[in-house]
PDB file of C-alpha atoms in Angstrom:
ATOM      1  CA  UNK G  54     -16.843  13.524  -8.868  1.00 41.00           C
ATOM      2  CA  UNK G  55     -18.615  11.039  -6.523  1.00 44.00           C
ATOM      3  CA  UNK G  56     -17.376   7.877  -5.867  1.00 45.00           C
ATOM      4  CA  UNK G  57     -19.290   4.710  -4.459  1.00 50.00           C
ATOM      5  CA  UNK G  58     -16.951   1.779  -2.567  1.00 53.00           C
ATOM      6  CA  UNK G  59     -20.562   0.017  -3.362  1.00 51.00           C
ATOM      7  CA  UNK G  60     -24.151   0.373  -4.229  1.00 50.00           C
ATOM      8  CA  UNK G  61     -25.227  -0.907  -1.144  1.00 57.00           C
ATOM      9  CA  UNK G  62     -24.592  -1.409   3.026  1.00 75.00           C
ATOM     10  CA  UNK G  63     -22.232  -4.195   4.204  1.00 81.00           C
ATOM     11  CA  UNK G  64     -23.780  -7.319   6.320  1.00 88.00           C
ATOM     12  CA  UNK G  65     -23.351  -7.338   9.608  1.00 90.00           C
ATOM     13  CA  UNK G  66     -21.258 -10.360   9.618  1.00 93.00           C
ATOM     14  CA  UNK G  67     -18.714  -8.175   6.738  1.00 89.00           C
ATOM     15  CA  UNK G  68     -18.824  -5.544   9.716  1.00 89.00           C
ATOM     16  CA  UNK G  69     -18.229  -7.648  12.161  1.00 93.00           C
ATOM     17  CA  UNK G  70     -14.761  -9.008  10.016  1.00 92.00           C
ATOM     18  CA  UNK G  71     -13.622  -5.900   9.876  1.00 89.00           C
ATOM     19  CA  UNK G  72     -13.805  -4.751  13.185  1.00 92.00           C
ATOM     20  CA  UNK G  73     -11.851  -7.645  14.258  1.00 91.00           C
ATOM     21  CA  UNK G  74      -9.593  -6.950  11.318  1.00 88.00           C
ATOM     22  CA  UNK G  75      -8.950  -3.182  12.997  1.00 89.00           C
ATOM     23  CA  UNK G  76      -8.439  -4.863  16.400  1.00 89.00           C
ATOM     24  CA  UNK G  77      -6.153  -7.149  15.353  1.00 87.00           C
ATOM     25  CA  UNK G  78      -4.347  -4.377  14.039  1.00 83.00           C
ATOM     26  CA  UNK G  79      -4.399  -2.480  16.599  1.00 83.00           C
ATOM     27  CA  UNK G  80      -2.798  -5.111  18.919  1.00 83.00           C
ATOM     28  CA  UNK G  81       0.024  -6.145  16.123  1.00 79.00           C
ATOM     29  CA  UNK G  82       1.364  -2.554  15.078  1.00 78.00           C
ATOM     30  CA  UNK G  83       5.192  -2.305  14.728  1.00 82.00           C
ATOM     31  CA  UNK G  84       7.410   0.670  14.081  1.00 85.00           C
ATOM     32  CA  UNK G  85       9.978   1.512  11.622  1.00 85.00           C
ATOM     33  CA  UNK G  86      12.126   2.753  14.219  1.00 87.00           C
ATOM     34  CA  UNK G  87      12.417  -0.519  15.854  1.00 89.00           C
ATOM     35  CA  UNK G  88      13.887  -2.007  12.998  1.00 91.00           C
ATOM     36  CA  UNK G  89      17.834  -2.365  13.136  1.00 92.00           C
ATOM     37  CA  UNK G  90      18.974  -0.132  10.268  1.00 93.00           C
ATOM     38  CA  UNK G  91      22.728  -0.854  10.960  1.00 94.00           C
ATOM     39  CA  UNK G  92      22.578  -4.009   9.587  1.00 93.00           C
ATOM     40  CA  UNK G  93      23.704  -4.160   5.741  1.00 93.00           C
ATOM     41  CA  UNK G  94      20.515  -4.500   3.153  1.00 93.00           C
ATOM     42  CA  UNK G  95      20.549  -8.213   1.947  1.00 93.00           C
ATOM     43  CA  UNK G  96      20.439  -8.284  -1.783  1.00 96.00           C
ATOM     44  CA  UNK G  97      19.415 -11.632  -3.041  1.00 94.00           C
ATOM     45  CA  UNK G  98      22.379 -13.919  -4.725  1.00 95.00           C
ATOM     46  CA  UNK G  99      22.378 -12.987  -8.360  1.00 95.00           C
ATOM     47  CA  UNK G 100      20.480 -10.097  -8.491  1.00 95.00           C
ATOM     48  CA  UNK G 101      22.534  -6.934  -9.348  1.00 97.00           C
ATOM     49  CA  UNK G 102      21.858  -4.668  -6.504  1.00 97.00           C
ATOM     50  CA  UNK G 103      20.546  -1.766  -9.225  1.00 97.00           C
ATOM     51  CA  UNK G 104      18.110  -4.283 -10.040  1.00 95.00           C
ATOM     52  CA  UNK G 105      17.182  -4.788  -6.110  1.00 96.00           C
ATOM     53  CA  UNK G 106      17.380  -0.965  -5.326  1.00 97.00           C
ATOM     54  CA  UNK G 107      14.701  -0.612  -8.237  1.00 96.00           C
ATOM     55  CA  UNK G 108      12.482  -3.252  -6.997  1.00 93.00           C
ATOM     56  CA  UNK G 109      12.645  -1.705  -3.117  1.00 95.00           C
ATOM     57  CA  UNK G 110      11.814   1.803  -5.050  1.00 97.00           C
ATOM     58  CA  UNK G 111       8.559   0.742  -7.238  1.00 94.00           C
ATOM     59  CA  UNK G 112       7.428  -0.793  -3.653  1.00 93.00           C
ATOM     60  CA  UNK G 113       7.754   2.562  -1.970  1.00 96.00           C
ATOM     61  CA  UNK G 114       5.944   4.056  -4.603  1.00 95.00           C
ATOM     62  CA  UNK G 115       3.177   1.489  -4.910  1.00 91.00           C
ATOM     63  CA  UNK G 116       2.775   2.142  -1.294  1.00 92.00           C
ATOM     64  CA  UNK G 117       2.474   6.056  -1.640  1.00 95.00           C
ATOM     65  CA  UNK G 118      -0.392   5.511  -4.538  1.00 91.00           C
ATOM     66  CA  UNK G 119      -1.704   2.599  -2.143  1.00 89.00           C
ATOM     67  CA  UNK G 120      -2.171   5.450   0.809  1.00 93.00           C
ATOM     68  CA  UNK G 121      -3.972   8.213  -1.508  1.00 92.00           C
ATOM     69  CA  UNK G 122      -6.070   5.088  -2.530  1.00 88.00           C
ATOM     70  CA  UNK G 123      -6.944   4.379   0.764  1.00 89.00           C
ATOM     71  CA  UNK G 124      -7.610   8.116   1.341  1.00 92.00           C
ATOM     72  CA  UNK G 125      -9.790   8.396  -1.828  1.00 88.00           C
ATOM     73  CA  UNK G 126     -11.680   5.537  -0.798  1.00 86.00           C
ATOM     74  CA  UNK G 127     -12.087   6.758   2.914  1.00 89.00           C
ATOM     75  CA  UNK G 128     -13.422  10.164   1.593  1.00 88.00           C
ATOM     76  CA  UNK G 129     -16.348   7.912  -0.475  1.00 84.00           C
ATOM     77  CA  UNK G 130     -17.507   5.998   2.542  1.00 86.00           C
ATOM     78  CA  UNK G 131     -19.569   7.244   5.701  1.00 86.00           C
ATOM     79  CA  UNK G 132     -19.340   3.553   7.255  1.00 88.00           C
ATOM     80  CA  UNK G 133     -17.380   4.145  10.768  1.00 90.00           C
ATOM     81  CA  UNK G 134     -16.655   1.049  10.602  1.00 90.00           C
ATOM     82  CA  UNK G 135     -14.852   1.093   7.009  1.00 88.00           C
ATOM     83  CA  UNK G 136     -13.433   4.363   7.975  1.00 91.00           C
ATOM     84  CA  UNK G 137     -12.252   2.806  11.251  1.00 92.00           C
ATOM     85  CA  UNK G 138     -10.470   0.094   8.531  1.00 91.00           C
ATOM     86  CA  UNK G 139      -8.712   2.400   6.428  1.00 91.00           C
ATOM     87  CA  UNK G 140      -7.347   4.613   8.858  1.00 93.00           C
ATOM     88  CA  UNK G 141      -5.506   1.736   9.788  1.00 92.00           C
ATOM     89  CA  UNK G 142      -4.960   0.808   6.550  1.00 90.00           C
ATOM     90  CA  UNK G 143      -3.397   3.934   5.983  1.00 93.00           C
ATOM     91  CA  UNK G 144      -1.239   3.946   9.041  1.00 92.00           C
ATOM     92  CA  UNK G 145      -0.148   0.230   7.744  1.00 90.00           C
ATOM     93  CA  UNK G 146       0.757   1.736   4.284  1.00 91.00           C
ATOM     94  CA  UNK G 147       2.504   5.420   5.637  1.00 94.00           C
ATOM     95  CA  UNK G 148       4.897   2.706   7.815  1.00 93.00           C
ATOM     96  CA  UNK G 149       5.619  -0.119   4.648  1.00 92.00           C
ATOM     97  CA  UNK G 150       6.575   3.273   3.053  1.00 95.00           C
ATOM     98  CA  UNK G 151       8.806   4.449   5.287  1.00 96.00           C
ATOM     99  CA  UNK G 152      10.615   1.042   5.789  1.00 95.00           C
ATOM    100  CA  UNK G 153      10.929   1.086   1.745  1.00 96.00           C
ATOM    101  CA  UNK G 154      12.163   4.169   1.831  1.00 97.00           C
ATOM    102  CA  UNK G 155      14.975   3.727   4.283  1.00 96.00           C
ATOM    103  CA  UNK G 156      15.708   0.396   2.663  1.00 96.00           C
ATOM    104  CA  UNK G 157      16.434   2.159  -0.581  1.00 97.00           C
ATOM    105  CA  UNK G 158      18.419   4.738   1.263  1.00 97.00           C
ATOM    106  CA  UNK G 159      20.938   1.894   2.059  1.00 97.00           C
ATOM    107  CA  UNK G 160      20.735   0.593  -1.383  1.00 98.00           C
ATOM    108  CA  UNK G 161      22.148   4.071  -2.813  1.00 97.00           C
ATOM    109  CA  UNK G 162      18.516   5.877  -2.908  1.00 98.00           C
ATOM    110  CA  UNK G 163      15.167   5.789  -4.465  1.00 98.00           C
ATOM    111  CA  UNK G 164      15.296   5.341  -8.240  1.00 98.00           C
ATOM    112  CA  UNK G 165      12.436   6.979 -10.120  1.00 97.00           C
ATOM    113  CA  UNK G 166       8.621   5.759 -11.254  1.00 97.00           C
ATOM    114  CA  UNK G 167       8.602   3.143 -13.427  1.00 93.00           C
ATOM    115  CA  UNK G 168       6.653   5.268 -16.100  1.00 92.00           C
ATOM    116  CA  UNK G 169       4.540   2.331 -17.027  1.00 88.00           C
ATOM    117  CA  UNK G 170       3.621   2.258 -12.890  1.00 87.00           C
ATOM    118  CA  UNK G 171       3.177   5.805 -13.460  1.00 92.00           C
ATOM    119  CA  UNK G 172       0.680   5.736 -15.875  1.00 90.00           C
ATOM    120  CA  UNK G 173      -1.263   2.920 -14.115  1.00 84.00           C
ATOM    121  CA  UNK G 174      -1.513   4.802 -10.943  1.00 86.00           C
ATOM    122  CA  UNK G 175      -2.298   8.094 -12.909  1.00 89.00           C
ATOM    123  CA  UNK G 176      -5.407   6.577 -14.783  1.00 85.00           C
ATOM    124  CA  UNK G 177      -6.845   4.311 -11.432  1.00 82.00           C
ATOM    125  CA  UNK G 178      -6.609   7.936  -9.749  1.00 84.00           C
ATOM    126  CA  UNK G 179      -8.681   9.906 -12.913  1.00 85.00           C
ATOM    127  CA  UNK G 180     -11.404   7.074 -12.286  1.00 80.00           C
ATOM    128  CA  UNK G 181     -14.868   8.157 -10.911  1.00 79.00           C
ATOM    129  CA  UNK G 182     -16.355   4.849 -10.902  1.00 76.00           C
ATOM    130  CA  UNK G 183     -16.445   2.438  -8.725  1.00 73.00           C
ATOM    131  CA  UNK G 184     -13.064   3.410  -6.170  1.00 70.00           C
ATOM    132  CA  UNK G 185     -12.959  -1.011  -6.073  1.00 68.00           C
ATOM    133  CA  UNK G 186     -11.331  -0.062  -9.280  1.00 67.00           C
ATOM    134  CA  UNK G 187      -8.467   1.756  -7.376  1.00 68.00           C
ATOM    135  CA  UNK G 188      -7.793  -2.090  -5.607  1.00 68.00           C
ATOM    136  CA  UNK G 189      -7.472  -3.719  -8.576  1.00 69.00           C
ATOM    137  CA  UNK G 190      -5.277  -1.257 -10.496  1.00 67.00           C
ATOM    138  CA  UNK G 191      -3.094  -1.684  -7.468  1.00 65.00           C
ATOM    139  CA  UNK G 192      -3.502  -5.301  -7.396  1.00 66.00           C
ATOM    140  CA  UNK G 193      -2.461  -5.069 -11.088  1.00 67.00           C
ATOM    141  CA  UNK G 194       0.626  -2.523 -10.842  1.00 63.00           C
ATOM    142  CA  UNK G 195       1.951  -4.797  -7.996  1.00 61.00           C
ATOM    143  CA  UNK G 196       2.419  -7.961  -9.784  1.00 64.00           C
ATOM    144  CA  UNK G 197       3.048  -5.944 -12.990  1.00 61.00           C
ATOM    145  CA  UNK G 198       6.055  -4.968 -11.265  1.00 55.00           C
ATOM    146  CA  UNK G 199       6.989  -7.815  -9.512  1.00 57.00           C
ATOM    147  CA  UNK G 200       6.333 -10.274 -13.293  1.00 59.00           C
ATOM    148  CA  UNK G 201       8.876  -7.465 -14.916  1.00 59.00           C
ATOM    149  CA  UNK G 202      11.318  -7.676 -12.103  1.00 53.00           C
ATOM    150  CA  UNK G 203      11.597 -11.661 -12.089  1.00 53.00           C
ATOM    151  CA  UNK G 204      13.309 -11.308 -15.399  1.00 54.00           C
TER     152      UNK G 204
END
């Protein structure tokens, strides 16, 4: 199966974005560690905290199909500069996983899938067009989520 990010090279000036993109990411990084975990999870008024602990959990999981995306992507590209990007992209998504994670922990644990998350991250991952198509079905599964948990 090969994938194509696109058809054709990035402009110079598109390079030039994201290299300042991977600097400035480079200079802002910050650690789960350095987060102060003692502190009790804040659960927003009204919202039953099984509803909140569910909401934390779909993140985390977003974010683990959002890091095999990047990967998937990475693998299609032989751009250093893109691959450069989404290392760092990766890095980003490993640590927003790992603060979900820990969040949940202190909200009683991570719930499950959504199933209907599930399946959207199962069918973006069979896809061997375009892997832009793996951004939007994330794009898509995150506000999915965040439409059905506003109710």
């Amino acid at each position: 199966m090969t994938t194509h990010i696109h058809p054709y090279p990035l402009k110079p000036e598109t390079e030039k974005t994201i290299e300042r993109l991977v600097e400035l990411s480079d200079r802002s990084s910050w650690q789960a560690h350095q987060i102060d975990w003692s502190q009790k999870p804040q659960v927003p008024a009204g919202v039953p905290v099984s509803v909140y602990r569910d909401l934390v959990s779909q993140l985390y999981h977003a974010e683990q199909f959002t890091i095999e995306a990047c990967r998937r992507v990475q693998a299609s590209t032989s751009n250093p500069v893109l691959i450069r990007f989404l290392d760092r992209q990766i890095t980003d998504e490993v640590r927003h996983a790992e603060v979900y994670r820990r969040y949940a922990q202190l909200l009683g644990g991570l719930t499950e899938l959504n199933s209907a998350l599930g399946r959207l991250f199962e069918r973006a991952m069979e896809w061997s067009g375009s892997t832009v198509a793996l951004v939007l079905a994330a794009n898509v599964g995150m506000e999915g989520e965040a439409i059905s948990q506003q109710r």
